[in-house]
PDB file of C-alpha atoms in Angstrom:
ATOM      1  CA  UNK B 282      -8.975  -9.675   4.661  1.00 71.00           C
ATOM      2  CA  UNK B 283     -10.551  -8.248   7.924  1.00 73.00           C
ATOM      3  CA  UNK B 284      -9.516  -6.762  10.960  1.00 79.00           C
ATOM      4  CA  UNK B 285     -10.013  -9.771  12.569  1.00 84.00           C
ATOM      5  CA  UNK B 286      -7.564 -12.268  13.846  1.00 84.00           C
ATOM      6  CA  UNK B 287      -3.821 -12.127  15.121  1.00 87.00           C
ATOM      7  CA  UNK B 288      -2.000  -9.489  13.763  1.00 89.00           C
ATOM      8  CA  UNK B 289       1.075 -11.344  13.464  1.00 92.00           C
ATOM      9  CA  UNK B 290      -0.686 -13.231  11.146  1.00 90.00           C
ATOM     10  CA  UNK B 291      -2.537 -10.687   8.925  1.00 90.00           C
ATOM     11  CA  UNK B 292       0.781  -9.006   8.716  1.00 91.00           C
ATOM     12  CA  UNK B 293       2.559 -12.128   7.155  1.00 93.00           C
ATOM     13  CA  UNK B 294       0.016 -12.869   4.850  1.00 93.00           C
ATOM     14  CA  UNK B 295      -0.386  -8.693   3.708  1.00 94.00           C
ATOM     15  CA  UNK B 296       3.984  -9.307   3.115  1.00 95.00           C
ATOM     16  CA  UNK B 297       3.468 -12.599   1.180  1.00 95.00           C
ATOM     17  CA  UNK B 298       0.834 -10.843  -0.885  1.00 96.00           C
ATOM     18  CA  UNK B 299       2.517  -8.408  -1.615  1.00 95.00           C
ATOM     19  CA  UNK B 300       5.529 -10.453  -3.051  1.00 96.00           C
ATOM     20  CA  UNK B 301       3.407 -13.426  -4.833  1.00 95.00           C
ATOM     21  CA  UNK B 302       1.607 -10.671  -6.838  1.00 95.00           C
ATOM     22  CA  UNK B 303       4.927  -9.768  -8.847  1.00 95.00           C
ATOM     23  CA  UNK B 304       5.950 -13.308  -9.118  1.00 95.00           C
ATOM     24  CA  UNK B 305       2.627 -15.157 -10.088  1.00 95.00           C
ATOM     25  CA  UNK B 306       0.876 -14.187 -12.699  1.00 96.00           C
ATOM     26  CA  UNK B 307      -2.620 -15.184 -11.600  1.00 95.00           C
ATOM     27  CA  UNK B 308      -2.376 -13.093  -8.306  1.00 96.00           C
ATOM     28  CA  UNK B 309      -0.344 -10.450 -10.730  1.00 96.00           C
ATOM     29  CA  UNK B 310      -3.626  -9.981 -12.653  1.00 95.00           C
ATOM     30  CA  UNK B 311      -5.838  -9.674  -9.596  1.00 96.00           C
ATOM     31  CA  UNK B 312      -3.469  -6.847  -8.100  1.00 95.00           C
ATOM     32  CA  UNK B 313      -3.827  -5.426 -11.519  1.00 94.00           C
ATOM     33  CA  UNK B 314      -7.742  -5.473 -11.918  1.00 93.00           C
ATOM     34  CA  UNK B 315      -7.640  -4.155  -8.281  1.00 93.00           C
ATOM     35  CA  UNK B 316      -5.727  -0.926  -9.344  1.00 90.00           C
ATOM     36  CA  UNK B 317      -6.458  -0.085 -13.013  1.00 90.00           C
ATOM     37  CA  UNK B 318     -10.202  -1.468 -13.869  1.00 90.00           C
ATOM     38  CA  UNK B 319     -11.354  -0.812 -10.065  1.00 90.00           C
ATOM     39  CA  UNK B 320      -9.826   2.196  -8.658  1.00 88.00           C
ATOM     40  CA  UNK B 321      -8.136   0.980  -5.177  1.00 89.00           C
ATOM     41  CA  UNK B 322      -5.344   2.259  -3.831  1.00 89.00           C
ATOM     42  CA  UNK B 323      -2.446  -0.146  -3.050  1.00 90.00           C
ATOM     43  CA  UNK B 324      -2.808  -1.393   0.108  1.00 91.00           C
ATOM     44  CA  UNK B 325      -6.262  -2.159  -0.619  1.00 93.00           C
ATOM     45  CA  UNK B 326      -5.263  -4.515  -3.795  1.00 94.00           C
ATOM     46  CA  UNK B 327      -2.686  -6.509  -2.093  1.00 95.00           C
ATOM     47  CA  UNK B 328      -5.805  -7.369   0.494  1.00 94.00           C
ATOM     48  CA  UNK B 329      -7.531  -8.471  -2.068  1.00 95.00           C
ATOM     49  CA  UNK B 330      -4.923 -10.740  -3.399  1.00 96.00           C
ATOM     50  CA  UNK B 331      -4.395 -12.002  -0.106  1.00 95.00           C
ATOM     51  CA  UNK B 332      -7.555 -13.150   0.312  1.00 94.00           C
ATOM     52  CA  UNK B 333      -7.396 -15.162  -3.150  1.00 95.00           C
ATOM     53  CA  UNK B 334      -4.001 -16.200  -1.859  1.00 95.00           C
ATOM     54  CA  UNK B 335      -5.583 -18.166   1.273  1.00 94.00           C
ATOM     55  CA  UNK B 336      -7.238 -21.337  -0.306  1.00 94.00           C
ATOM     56  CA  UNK B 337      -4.035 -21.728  -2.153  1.00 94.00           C
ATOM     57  CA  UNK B 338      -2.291 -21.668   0.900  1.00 94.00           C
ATOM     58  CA  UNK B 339      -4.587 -23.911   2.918  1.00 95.00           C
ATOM     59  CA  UNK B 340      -4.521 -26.698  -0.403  1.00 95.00           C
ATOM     60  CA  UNK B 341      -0.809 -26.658  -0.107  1.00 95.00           C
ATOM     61  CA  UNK B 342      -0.506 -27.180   3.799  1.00 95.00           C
ATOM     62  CA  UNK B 343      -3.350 -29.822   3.375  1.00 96.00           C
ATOM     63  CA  UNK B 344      -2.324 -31.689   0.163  1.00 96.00           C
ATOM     64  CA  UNK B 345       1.542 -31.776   1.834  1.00 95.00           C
ATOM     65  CA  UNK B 346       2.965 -30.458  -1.470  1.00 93.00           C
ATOM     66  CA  UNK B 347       5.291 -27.632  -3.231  1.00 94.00           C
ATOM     67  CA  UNK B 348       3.532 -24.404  -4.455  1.00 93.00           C
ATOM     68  CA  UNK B 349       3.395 -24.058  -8.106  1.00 94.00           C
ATOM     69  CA  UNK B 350       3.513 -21.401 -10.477  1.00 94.00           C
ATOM     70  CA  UNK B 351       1.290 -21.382 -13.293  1.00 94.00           C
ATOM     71  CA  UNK B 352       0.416 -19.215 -16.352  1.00 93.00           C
ATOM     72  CA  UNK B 353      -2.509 -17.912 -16.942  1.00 92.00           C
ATOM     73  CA  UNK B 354      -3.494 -20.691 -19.372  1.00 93.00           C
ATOM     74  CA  UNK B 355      -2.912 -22.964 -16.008  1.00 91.00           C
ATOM     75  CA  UNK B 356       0.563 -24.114 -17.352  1.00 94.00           C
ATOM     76  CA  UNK B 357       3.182 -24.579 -14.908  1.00 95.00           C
ATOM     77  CA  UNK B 358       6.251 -21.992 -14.900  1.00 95.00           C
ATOM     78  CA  UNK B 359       9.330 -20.777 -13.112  1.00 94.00           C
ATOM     79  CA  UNK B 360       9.731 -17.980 -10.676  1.00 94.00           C
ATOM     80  CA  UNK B 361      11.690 -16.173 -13.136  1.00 95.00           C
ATOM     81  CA  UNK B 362       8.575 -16.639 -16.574  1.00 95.00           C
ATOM     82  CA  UNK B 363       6.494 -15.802 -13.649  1.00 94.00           C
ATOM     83  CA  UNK B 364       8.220 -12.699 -12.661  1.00 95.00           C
ATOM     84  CA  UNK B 365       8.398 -11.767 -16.390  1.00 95.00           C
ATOM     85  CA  UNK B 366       4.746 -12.313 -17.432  1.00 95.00           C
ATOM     86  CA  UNK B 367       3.759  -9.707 -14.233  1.00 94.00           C
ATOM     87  CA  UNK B 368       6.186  -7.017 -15.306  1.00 94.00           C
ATOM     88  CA  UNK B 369       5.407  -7.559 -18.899  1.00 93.00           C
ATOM     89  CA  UNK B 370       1.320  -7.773 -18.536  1.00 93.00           C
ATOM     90  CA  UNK B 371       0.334  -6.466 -15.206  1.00 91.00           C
ATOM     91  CA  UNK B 372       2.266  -3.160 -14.736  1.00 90.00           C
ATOM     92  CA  UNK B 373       0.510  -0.794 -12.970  1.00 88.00           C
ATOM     93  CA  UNK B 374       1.740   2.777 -14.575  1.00 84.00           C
ATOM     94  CA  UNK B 375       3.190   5.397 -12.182  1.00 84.00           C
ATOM     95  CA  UNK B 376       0.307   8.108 -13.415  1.00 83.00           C
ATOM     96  CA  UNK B 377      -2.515   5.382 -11.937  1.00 82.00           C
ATOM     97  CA  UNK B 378      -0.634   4.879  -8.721  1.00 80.00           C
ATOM     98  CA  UNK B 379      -0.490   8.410  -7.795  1.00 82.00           C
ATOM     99  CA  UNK B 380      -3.966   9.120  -8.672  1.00 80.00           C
ATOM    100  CA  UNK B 381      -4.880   6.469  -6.435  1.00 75.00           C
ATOM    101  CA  UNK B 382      -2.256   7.580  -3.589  1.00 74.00           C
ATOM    102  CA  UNK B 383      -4.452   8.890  -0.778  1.00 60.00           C
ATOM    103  CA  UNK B 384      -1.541  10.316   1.150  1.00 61.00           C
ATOM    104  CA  UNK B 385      -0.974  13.778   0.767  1.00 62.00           C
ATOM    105  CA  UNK B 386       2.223  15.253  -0.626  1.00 62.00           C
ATOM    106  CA  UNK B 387       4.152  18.314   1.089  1.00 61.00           C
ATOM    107  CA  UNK B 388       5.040  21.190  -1.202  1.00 63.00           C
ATOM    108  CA  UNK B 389       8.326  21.737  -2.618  1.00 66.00           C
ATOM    109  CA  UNK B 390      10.882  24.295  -1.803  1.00 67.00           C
ATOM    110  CA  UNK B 391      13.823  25.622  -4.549  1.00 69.00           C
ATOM    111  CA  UNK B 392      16.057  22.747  -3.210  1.00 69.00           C
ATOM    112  CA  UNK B 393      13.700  19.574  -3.236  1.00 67.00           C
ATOM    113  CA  UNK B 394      12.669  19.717   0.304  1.00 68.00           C
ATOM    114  CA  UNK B 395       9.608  19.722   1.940  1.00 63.00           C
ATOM    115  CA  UNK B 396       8.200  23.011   3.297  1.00 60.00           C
ATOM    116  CA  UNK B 397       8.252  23.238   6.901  1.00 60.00           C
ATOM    117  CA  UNK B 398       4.709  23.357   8.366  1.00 57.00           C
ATOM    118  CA  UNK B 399       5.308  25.770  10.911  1.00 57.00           C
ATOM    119  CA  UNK B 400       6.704  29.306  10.169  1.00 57.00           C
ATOM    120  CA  UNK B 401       8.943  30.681  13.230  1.00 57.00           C
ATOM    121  CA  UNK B 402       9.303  34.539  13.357  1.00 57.00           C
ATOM    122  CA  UNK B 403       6.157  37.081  13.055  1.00 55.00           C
ATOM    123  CA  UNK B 404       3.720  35.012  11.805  1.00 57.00           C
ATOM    124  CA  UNK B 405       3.406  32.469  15.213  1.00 55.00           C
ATOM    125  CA  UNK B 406       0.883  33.658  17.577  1.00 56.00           C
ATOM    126  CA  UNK B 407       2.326  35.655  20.577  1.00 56.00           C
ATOM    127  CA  UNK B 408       1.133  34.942  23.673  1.00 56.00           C
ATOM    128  CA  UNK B 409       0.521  37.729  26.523  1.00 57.00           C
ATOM    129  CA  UNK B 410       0.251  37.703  30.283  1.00 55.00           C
ATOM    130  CA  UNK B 411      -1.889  40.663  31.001  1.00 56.00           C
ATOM    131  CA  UNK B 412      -1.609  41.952  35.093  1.00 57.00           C
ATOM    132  CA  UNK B 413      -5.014  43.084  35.168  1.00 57.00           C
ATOM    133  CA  UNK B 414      -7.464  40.965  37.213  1.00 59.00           C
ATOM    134  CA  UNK B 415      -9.776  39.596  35.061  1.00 57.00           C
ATOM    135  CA  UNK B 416      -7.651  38.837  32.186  1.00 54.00           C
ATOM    136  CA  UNK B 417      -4.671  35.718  32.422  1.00 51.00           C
ATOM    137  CA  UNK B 418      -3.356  36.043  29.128  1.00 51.00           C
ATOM    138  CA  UNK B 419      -4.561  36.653  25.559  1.00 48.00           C
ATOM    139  CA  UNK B 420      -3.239  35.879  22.036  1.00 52.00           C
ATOM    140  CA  UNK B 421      -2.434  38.446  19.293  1.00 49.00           C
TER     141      UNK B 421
END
């Protein structure tokens, strides 16, 4: 998927990605492969299945028919075996998905919230107004 094009429609086909990879299998591996055997983060891997998602979507609109779910033997199934073949096959573990998370996490106070980035009191830089001439104000 590129930058190019109506984002309307990039963003409809990134959310439709995103769900057919945890109900079809096929797209469920290529999410997988994306993550585990190549490295990429998330949002990367449900670009990629979108763009193996858009010649099935272009054979449906053009053949006038129903989508269909198939195994990865290329047997037809049900949203539900479908949904069950991804979680049991193609989970991606929690210790790959934060490796791969490129945000970064804020540190932890005693109660489970996030330290605040700025400190008030002493440690914030004062500002001065001098009176002399040459000098309109200086931090400390």
């Amino acid at each position: 998927m590129t930058k190019a094009g109506p984002n309307i429609a990039k963003g409809s086909l990134y959310l439709t990605a995103n769900t057919a990879r945890l109900i079809d299998p096929q797209l469920g591996k290529v999410y997988y492969e994306q993550m585990v055997v190549h490295g990429n983060p998330h949002t990367k891997a449900v670009c990629r299945v979108a763009t193996a998602l858009i010649p099935r979507i272009l054979r449906v609109m053009k053949e006038n028919r129903d989508y269909v779910i198939y195994d990865l033997e290329g047997n037809p199934i049900s949203k539900k075996e479908g949904r069950k073949i991804v979680k049991e096959q193609f989970f991606v573990p929690e210790e790959v998905r934060q490796r791969l998370s490129n945000r970064k996490r804020m540190p932890l106070n005693k109660k489970g919230r996030t330290k605040p980035q700025y400190i008030r009191g002493s440690k914030a830089p004062q500002i001065r107004v001098d009176s002399s001439p040459g000098i309109v104000f200086s931090l400390n």
